[in-house]
Short mmCIF file of C-alpha atoms and ligand atoms in Angstrom, two decimals:
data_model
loop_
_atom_site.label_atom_id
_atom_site.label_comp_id
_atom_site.label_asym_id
_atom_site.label_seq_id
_atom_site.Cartn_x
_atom_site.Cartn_y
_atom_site.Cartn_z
CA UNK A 8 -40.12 25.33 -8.48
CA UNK A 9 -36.41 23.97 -7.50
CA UNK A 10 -34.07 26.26 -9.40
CA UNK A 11 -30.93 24.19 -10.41
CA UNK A 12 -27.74 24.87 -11.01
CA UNK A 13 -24.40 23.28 -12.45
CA UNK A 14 -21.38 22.89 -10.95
CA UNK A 15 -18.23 21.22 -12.35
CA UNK A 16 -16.46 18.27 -10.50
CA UNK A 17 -13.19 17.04 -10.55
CA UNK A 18 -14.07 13.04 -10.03
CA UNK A 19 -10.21 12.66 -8.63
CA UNK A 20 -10.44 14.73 -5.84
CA UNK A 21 -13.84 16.78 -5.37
CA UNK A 22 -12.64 20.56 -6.59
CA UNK A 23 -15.44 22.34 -7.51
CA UNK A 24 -15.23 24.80 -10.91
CA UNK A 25 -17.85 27.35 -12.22
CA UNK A 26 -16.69 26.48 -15.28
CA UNK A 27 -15.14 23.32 -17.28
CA UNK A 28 -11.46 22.80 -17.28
CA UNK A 29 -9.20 20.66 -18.55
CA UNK A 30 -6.63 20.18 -15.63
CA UNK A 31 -7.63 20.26 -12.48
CA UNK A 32 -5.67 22.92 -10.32
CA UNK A 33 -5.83 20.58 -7.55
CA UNK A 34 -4.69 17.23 -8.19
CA UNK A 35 -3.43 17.67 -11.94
CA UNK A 36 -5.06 15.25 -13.40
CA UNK A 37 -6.12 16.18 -17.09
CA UNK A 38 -10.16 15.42 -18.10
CA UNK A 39 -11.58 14.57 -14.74
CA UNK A 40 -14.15 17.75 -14.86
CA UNK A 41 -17.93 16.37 -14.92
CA UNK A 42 -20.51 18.82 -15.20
CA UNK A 43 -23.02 17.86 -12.33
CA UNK A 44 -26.66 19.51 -11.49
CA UNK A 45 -27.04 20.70 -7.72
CA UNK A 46 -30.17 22.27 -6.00
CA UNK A 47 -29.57 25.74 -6.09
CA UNK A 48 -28.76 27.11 -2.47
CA UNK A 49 -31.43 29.07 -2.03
CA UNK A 50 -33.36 26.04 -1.87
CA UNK A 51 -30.82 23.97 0.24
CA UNK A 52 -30.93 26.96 2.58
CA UNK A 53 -34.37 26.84 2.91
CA UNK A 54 -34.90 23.15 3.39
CA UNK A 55 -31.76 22.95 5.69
CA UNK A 56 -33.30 26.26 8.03
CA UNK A 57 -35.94 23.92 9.83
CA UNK A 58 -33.59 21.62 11.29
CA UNK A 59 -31.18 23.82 13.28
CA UNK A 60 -31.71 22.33 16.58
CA UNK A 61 -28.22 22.85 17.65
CA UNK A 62 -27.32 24.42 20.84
CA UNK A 63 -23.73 25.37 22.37
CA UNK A 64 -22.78 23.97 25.44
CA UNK A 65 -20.05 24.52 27.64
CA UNK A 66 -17.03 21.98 27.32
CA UNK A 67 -17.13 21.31 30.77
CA UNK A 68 -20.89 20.63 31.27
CA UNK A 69 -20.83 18.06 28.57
CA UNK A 70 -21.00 14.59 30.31
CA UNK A 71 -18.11 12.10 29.88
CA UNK A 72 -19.75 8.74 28.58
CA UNK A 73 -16.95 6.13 27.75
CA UNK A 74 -17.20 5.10 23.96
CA UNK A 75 -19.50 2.11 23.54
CA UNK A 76 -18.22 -0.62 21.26
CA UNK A 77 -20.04 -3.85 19.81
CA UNK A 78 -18.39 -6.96 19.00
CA UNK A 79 -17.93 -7.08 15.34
CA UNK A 80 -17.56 -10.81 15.64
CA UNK A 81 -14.32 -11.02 13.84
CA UNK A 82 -11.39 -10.56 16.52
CA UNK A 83 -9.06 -9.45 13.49
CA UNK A 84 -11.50 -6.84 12.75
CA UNK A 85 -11.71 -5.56 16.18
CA UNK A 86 -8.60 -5.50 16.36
CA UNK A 87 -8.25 -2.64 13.32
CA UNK A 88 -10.97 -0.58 14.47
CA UNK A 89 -9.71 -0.38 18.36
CA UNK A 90 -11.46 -3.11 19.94
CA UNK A 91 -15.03 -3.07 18.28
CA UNK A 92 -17.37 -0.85 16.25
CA UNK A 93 -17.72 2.16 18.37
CA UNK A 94 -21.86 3.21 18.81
CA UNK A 95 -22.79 5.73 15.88
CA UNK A 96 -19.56 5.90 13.74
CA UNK A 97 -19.07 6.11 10.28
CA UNK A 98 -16.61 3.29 8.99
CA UNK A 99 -15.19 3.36 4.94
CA UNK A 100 -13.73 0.07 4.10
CA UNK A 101 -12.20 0.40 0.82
CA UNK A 102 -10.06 -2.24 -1.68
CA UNK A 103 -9.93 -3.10 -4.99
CA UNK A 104 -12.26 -4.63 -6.56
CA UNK A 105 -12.96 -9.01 -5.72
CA UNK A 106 -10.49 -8.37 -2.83
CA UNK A 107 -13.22 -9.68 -0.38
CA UNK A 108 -14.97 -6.53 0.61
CA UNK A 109 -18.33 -7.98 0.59
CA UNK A 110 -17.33 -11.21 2.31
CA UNK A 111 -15.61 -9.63 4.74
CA UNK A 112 -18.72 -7.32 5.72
CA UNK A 113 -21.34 -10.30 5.56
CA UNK A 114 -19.07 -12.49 7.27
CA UNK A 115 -19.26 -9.93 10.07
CA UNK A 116 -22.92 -9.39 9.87
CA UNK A 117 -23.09 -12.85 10.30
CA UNK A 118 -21.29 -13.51 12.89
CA UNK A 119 -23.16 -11.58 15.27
CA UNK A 120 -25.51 -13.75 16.12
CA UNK A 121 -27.79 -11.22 18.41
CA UNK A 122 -27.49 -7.79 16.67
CA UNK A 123 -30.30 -6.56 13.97
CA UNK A 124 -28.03 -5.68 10.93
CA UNK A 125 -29.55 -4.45 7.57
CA UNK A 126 -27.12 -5.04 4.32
CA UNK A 127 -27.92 -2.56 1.84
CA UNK A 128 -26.39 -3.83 -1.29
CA UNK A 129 -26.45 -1.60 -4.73
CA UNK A 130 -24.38 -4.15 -6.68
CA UNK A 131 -25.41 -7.58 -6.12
CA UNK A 132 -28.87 -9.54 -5.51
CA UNK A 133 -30.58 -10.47 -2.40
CA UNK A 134 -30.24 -14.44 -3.93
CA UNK A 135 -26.28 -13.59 -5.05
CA UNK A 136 -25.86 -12.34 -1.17
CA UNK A 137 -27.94 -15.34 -0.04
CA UNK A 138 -25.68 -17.87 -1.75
CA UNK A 139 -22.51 -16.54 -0.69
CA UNK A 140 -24.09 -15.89 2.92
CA UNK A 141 -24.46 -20.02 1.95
CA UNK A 142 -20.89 -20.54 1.55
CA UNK A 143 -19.96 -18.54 4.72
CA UNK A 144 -21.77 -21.18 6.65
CA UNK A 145 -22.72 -18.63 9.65
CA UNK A 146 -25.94 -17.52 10.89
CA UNK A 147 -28.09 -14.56 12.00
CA UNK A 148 -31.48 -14.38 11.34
CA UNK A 149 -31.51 -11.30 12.18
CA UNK A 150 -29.56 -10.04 9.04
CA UNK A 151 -31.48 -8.12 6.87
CA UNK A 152 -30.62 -7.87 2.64
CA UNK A 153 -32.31 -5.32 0.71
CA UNK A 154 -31.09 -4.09 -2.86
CA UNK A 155 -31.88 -0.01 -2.87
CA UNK A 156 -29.91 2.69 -3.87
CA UNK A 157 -32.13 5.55 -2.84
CA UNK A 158 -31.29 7.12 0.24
CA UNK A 159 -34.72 7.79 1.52
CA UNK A 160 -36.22 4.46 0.63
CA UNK A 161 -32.98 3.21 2.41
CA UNK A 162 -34.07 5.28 5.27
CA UNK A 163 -37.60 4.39 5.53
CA UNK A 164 -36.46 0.55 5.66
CA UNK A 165 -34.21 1.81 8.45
CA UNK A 166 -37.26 3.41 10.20
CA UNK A 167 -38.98 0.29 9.91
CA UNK A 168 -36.40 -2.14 11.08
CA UNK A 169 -34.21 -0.55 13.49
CA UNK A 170 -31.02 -2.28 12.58
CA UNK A 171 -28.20 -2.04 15.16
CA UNK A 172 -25.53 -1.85 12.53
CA UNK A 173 -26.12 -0.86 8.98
CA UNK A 174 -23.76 -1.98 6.15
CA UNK A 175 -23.91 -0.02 2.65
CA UNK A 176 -22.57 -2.03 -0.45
CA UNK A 177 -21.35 0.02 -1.77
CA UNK A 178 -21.12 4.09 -1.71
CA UNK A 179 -20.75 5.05 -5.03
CA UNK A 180 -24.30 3.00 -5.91
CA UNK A 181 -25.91 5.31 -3.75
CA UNK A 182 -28.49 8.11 -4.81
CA UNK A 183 -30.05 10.87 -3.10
CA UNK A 184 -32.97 12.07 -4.40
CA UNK A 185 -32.01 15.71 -3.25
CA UNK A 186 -29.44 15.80 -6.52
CA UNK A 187 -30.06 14.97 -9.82
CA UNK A 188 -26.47 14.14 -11.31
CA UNK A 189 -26.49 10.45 -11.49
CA UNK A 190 -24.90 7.66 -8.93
CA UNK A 191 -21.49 7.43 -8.14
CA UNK A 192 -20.62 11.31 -9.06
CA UNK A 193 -18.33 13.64 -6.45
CA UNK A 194 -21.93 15.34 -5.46
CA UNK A 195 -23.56 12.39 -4.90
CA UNK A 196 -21.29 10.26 -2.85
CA UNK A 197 -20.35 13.34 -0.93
CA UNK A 198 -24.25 14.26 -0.81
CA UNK A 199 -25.03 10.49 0.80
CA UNK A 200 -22.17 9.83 2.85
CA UNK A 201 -23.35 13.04 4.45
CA UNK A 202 -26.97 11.95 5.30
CA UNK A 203 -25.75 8.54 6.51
CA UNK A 204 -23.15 10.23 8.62
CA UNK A 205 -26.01 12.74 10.42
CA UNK A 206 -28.24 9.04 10.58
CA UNK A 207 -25.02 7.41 11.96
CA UNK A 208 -24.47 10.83 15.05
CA UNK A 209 -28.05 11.28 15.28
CA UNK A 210 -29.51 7.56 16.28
CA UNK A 211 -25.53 6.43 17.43
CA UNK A 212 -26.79 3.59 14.59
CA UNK A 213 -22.68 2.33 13.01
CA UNK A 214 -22.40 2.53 9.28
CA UNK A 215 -19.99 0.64 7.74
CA UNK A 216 -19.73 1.86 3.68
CA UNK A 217 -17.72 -0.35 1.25
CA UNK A 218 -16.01 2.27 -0.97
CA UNK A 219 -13.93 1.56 -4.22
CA UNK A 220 -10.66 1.93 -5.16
CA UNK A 221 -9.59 3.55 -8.54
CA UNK A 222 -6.88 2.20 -10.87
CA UNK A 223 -4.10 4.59 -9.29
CA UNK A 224 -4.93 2.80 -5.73
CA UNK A 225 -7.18 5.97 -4.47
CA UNK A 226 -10.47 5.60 -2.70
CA UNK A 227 -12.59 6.28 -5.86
CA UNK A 228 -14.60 9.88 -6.11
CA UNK A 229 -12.96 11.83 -3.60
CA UNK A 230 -10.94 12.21 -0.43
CA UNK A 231 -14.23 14.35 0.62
CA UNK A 232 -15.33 10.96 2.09
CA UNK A 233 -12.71 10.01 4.02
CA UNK A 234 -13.24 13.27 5.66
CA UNK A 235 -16.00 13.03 6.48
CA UNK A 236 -15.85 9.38 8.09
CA UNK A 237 -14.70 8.31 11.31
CA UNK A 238 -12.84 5.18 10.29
CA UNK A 239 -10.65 4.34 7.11
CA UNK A 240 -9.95 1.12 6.72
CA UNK A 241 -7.92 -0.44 3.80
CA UNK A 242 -8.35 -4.27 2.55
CA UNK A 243 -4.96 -5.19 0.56
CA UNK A 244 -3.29 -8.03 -0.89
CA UNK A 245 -2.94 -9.85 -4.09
CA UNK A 246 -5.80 -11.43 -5.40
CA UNK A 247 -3.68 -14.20 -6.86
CA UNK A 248 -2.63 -15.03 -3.11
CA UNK A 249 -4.58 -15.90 -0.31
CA UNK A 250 -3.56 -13.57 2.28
CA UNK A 251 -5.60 -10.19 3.03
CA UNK A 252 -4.47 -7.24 5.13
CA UNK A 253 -6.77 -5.06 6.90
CA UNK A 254 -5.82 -1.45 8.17
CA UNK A 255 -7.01 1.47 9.45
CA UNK A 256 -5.42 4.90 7.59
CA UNK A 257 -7.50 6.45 9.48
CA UNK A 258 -8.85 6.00 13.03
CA UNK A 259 -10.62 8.74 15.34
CA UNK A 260 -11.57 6.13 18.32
CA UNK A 261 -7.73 4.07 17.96
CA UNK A 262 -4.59 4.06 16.66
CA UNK A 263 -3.66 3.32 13.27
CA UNK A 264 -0.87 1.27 14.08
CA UNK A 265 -2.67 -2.02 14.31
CA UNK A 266 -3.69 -4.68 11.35
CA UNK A 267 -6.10 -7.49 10.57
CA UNK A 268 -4.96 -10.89 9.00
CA UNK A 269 -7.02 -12.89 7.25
CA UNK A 270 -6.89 -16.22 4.59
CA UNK A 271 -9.59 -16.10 1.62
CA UNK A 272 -10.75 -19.72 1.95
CA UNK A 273 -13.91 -21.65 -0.05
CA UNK A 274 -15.65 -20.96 2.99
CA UNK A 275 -15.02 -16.68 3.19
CA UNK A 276 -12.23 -15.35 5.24
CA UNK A 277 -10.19 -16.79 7.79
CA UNK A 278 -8.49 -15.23 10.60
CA UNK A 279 -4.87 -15.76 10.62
CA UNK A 280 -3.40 -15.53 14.30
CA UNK A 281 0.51 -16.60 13.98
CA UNK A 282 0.82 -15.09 10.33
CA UNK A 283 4.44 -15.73 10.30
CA UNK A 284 4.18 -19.33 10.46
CA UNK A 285 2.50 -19.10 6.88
CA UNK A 286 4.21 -16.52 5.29
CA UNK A 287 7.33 -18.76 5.20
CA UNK A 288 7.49 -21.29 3.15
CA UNK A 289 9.66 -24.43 3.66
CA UNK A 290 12.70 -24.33 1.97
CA UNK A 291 15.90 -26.61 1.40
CA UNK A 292 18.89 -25.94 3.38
CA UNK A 293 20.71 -24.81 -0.61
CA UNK A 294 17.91 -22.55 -1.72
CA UNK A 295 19.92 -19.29 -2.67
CA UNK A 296 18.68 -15.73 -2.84
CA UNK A 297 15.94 -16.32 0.49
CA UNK A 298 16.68 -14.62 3.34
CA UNK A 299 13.91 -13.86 6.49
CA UNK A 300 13.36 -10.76 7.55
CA UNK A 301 11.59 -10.00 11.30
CA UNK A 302 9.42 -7.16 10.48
CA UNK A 303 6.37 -5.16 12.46
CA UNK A 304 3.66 -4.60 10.70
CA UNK A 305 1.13 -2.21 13.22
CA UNK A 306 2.19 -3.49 16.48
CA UNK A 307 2.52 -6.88 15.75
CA UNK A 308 5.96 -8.64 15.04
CA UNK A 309 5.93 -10.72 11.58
CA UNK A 310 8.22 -12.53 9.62
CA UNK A 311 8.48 -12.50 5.98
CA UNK A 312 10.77 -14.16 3.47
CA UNK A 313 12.41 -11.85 0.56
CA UNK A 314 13.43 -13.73 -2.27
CA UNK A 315 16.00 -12.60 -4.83
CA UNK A 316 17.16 -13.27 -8.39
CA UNK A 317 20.68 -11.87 -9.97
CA UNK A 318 21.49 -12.97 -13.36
CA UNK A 319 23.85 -12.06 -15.71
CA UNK A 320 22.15 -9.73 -18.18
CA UNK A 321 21.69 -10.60 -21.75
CA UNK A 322 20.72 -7.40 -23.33
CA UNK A 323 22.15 -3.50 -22.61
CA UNK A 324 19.93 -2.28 -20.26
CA UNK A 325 19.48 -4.37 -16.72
CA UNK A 326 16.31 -5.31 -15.77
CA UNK A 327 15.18 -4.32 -12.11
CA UNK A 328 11.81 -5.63 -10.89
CA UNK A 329 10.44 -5.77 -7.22
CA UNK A 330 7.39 -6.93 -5.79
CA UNK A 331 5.86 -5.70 -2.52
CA UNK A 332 8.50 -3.36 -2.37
CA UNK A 333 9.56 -0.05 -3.50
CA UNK A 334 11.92 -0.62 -6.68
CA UNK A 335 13.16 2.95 -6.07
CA UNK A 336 14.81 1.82 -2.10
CA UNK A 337 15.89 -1.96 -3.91
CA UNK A 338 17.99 0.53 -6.23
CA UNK A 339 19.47 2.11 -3.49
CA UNK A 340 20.34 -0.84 -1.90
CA UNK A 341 22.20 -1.83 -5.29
CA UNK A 342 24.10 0.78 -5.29
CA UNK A 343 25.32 0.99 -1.81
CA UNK A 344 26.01 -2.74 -2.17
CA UNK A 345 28.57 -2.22 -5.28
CA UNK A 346 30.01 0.90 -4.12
CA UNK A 347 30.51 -0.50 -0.73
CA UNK A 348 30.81 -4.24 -1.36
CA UNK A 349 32.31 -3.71 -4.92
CA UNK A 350 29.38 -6.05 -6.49
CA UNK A 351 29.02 -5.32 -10.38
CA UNK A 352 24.97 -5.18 -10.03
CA UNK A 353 25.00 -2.74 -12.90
CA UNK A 354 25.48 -5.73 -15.58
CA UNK A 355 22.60 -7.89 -13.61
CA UNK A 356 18.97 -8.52 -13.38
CA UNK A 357 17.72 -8.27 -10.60
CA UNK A 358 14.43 -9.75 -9.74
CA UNK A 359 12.87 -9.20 -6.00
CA UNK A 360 9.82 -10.50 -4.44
CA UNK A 361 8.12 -10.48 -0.99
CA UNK A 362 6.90 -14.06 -0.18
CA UNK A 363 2.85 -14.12 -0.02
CA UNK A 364 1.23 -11.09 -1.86
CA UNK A 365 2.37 -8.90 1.41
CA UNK A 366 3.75 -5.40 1.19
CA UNK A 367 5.90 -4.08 3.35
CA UNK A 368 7.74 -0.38 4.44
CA UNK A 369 9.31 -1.61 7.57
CA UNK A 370 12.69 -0.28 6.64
CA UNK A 371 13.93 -3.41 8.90
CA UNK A 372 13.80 -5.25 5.83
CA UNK A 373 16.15 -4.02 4.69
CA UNK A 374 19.09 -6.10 6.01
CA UNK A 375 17.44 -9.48 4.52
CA UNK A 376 17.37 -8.00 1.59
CA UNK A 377 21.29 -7.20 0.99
CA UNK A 378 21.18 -10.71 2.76
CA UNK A 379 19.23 -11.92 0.00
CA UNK A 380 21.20 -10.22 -3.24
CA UNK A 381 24.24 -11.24 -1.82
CA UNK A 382 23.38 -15.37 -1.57
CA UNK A 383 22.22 -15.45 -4.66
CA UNK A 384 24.73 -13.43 -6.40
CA UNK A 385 27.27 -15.94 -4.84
CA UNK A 386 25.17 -18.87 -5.53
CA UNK A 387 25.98 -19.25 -1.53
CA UNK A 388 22.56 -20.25 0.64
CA UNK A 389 22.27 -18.39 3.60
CA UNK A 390 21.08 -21.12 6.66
CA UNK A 391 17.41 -21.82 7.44
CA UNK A 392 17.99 -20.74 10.74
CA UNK A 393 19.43 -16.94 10.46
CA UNK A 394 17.05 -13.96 10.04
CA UNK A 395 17.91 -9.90 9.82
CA UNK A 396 16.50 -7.07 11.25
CA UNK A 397 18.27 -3.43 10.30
CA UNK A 398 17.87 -0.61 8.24
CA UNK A 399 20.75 0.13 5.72
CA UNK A 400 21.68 3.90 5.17
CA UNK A 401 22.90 5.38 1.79
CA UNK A 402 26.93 5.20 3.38
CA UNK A 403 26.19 1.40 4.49
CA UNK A 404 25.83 1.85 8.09
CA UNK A 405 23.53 -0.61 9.61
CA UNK A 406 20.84 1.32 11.83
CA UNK A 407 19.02 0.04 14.60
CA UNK A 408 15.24 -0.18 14.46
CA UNK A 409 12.49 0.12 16.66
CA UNK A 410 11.14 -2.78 19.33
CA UNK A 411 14.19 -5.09 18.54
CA UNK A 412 12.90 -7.05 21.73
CA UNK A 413 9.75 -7.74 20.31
CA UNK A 414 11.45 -8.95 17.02
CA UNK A 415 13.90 -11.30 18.69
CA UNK A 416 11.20 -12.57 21.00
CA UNK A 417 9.13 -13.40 17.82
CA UNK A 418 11.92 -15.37 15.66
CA UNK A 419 12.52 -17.13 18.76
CA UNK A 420 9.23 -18.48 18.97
CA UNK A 421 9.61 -19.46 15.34
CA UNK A 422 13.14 -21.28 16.18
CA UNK A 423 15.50 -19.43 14.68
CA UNK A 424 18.88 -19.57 15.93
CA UNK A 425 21.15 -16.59 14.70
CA UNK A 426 19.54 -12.78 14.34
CA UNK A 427 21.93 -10.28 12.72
CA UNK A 428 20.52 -6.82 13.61
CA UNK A 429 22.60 -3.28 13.85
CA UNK A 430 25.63 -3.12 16.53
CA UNK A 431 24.56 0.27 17.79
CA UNK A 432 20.86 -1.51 18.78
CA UNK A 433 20.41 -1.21 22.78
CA UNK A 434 22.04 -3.86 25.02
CA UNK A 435 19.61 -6.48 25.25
CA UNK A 436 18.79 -8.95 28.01
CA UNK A 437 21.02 -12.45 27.95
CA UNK A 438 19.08 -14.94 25.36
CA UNK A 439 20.60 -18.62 25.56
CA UNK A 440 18.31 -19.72 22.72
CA UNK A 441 19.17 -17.25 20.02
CA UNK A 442 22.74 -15.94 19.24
CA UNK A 443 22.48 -12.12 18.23
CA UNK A 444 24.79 -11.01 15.61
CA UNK A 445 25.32 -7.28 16.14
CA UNK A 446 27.17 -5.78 12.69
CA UNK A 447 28.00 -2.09 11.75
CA UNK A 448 28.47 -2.02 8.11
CA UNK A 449 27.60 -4.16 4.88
CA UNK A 450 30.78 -4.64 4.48
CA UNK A 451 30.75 -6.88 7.58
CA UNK A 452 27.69 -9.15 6.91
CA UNK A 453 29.40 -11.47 3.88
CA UNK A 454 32.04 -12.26 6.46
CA UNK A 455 30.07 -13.09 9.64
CA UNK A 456 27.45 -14.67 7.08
CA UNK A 457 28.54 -17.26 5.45
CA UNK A 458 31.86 -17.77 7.64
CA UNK A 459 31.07 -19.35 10.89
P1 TYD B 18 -16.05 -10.10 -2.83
O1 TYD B 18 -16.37 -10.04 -1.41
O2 TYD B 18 -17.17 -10.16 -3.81
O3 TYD B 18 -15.09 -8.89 -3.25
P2 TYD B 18 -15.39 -7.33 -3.33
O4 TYD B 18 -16.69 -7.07 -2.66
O5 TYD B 18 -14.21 -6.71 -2.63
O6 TYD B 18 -15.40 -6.97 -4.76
O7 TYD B 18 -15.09 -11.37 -2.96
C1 TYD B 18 -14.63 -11.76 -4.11
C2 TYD B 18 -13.71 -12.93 -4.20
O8 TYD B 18 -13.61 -13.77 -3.07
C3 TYD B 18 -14.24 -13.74 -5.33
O9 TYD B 18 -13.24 -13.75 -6.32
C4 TYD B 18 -14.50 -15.08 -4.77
C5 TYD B 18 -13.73 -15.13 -3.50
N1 TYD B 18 -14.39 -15.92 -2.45
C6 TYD B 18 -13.77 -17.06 -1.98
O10 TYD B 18 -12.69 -17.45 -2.41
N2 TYD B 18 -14.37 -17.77 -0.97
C7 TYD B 18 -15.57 -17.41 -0.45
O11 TYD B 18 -16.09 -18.09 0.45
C8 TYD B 18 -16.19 -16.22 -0.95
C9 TYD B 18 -17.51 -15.78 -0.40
C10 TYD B 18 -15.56 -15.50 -1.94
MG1 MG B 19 -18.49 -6.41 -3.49
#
């Protein structure tokens, strides 16, 4: 008979407690202790003891076969995982919830036309997954949809089809039968990412699990599974806005460095190539408080407009706000501006907003920002043809920031004609088509600006 035995688990981040407690020692959090039933280890020993098969082998006699990738039939998503879905890795693709998880996984099924793929889905229904595979307007017969939840049904489907690529909608729907707490608990998700990672080694069969994100922006359940995975990738944006970032937080076969574009359209998700063209929008030659900034997001150059707001304000206390940035760094770069630029921002709102949905931490983005306060503090509009690239520090020195080549070459492209960037950058090569504006202080910018 299978002795059990209870364990508590905090849901935030996987600690495990003899006994209940009200604050997790771990993360902090307060209530997040869930009393779940294991198999008692004896048992687990005993079931585990007939498959050790391993054997050591010497570093040097193991042979060197280059990593095998398949085409995952979106370039944008090759891009993010390295150049293709390496042979018997374990992928997570988390996001919050309608972000276009599930698209973005059938899409790919669905676009390779000669690979066997089974979609395992927990959530939705073979005819829900057959209309939207409708709107997609791809094709692979060769795409399999079941709706299971059980691990070992999942794997005897798998034994009978022999999919080259298995997609799991999503993790926390999973079950083992091995455990009896119920679906979507620390044990279980930790318990089934765990078989499907020993299926994914074992056959060198990729797994790509859809995971989902809790309120606080986590990967819900536990960091145990991204652990345990190869790959983490991340699928952002607003869901008001159209655009979608893909990136990799984690990456064992390529660097993290890299991200995926894409436009939710009626007809799923399309790849966006020269995403700065559509991040900026058209604007007058007297719209105040825009400025462009020439970011890199991963390795690729993109420009995004910031758009700012100062008003007078009507009651005591200022309001700040800031969207897809951090409202703690606009603050800072208040307060360097009036102590350094004597600007009374402390009886203004200010209201700040990245163009698009998009996020950003290039510091570069800085620069357009100040840029930005400044124009529409003075009701001045800065020209559709200037963009910024610099980081400010807290005594108002611009800085210089990384692959200003790349930068230039990209607002260039775009037609821009004036670049202010930091004075200390490296010299750069002679440009006829763009004039570089090197500056060393804020104090500097209003001046070379707005004067010509
Ligand atoms: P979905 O993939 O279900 O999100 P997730 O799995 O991350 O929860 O996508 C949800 C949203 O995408 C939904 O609000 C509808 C929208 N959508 C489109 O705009 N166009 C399309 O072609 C498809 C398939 C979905
Ligand atoms: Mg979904």
């Amino acid at each position: 008979m299978t002795k059990s035995k209870t364990i508590y688990y905090c849901q935030n981040c996987g600690t495990q407690s003899a006994t209940w407690l009200g604050k997790c020692n771990n993360c902090g959090q307060w209530n997040t202790f869930v009393e779940e039933i294991v198999q008692s280890t004896s048992q687990k020993n005993k079931h585990d003891s007939n498959n050790f098969q391993s054997v050591p082998q010497l570093i040097s006699e193991i042979s060197d076969i280059p990593i095998s990738r398949i085409d995952s039939g979106i370039n944008e998503l090759n891009r993010v995982l390295g150049s293709g879905i390496v042979a018997g890795s374990l992928v997570l693709l988390g996001g919050d919830p309608g972000i276009g998880k599930s698209t973005l996984m059938l899409q790919s099924a669905l676009a390779m036309p000669d690979a066997k793929i089974l979609y395992v889905s927990g959530e939705e229904s073979s005819i829900q997954i057959k209309l939207r595979a409708s709107r997609l307007k791809q094709k692979n017969n060769l795409c399999y949809i079941v709706n299971e939840t059980n691990t070992q049904a999942i794997f005897s489907h798998i034994n009978a089809i022999k999919p080259q690529l298995i997609i799991i909608d999503s993790i926390q729907t999973l079950q083992t039968s091995s455990l009896d707490s119920s679906a979507g608990t620390v044990s279980q998700i930790r318990e089934t990412a765990a078989e499907l990672q020993r299926f994914a080694k074992q056959t060198n069969t990729p797994v790509f699990l859809i995971g989902h994100i809790t309120k606080d922006g986590m990967l819900a359940g536990p960091k145990v599974l991204e652990h345990i995975v190869d790959v983490v990738l991340q699928f952002e944006g607003d869901r008001n806005y159209g655009y979608r970032l893909v990136r990799a937080t984690k990456n064992r076969f390529g660097s993290i460095d890299e991200i995926g574009i894409f436009e939710m359209t009626q007809t799923g998700l399309r790849e966006v190539d020269n995403p700065s063209e559509i991040l900026i929008s058209q604007r007058d030659e007297d719209t105040t408080g825009v400025a462009i900034a020439a970011t890199i997001e991963g390795l690729r150059p993109l420009l995004i407009e910031v758009q700012a707001l100062v008003t007078a304000a009507i009651y005591g206390n200022p309001q700040r706000s800031s969207t897809g940035f951090d409202l703690r760094r606009l603050g800072m770069l208040l307060a360097v501006l009036e102590k350094k630029c004597g600007h009374k921002f402390g009886i203004k709102d200010v209201f700040f907003n990245i163009a698009g949905g998009i996020r950003t931490e290039d510091p570069a983005v800085d620069l357009a920002i100040i840029a930005a306060l400044l124009s529409s503090s003075l009701d001045i509009a800065i020209s559709t043809k200037d963009c910024f690239a610099g980081e400010i520090s807290l005594s108002g020195e611009i800085r210089p920031v990384s692959r200003i080549e790349q930068r230039i070459s990209e607002v260039q492209k775009l037609g821009y004609k004036r670049i202010f960037i930091a004075s200390n950058n490296p010299k750069l090569p002679e440009n006829n088509h763009i004039k570089v504006i090197r500056i060393s202080k804020i104090e500097h910018l209003l001046a070379k600006l707005f004067i010509n």
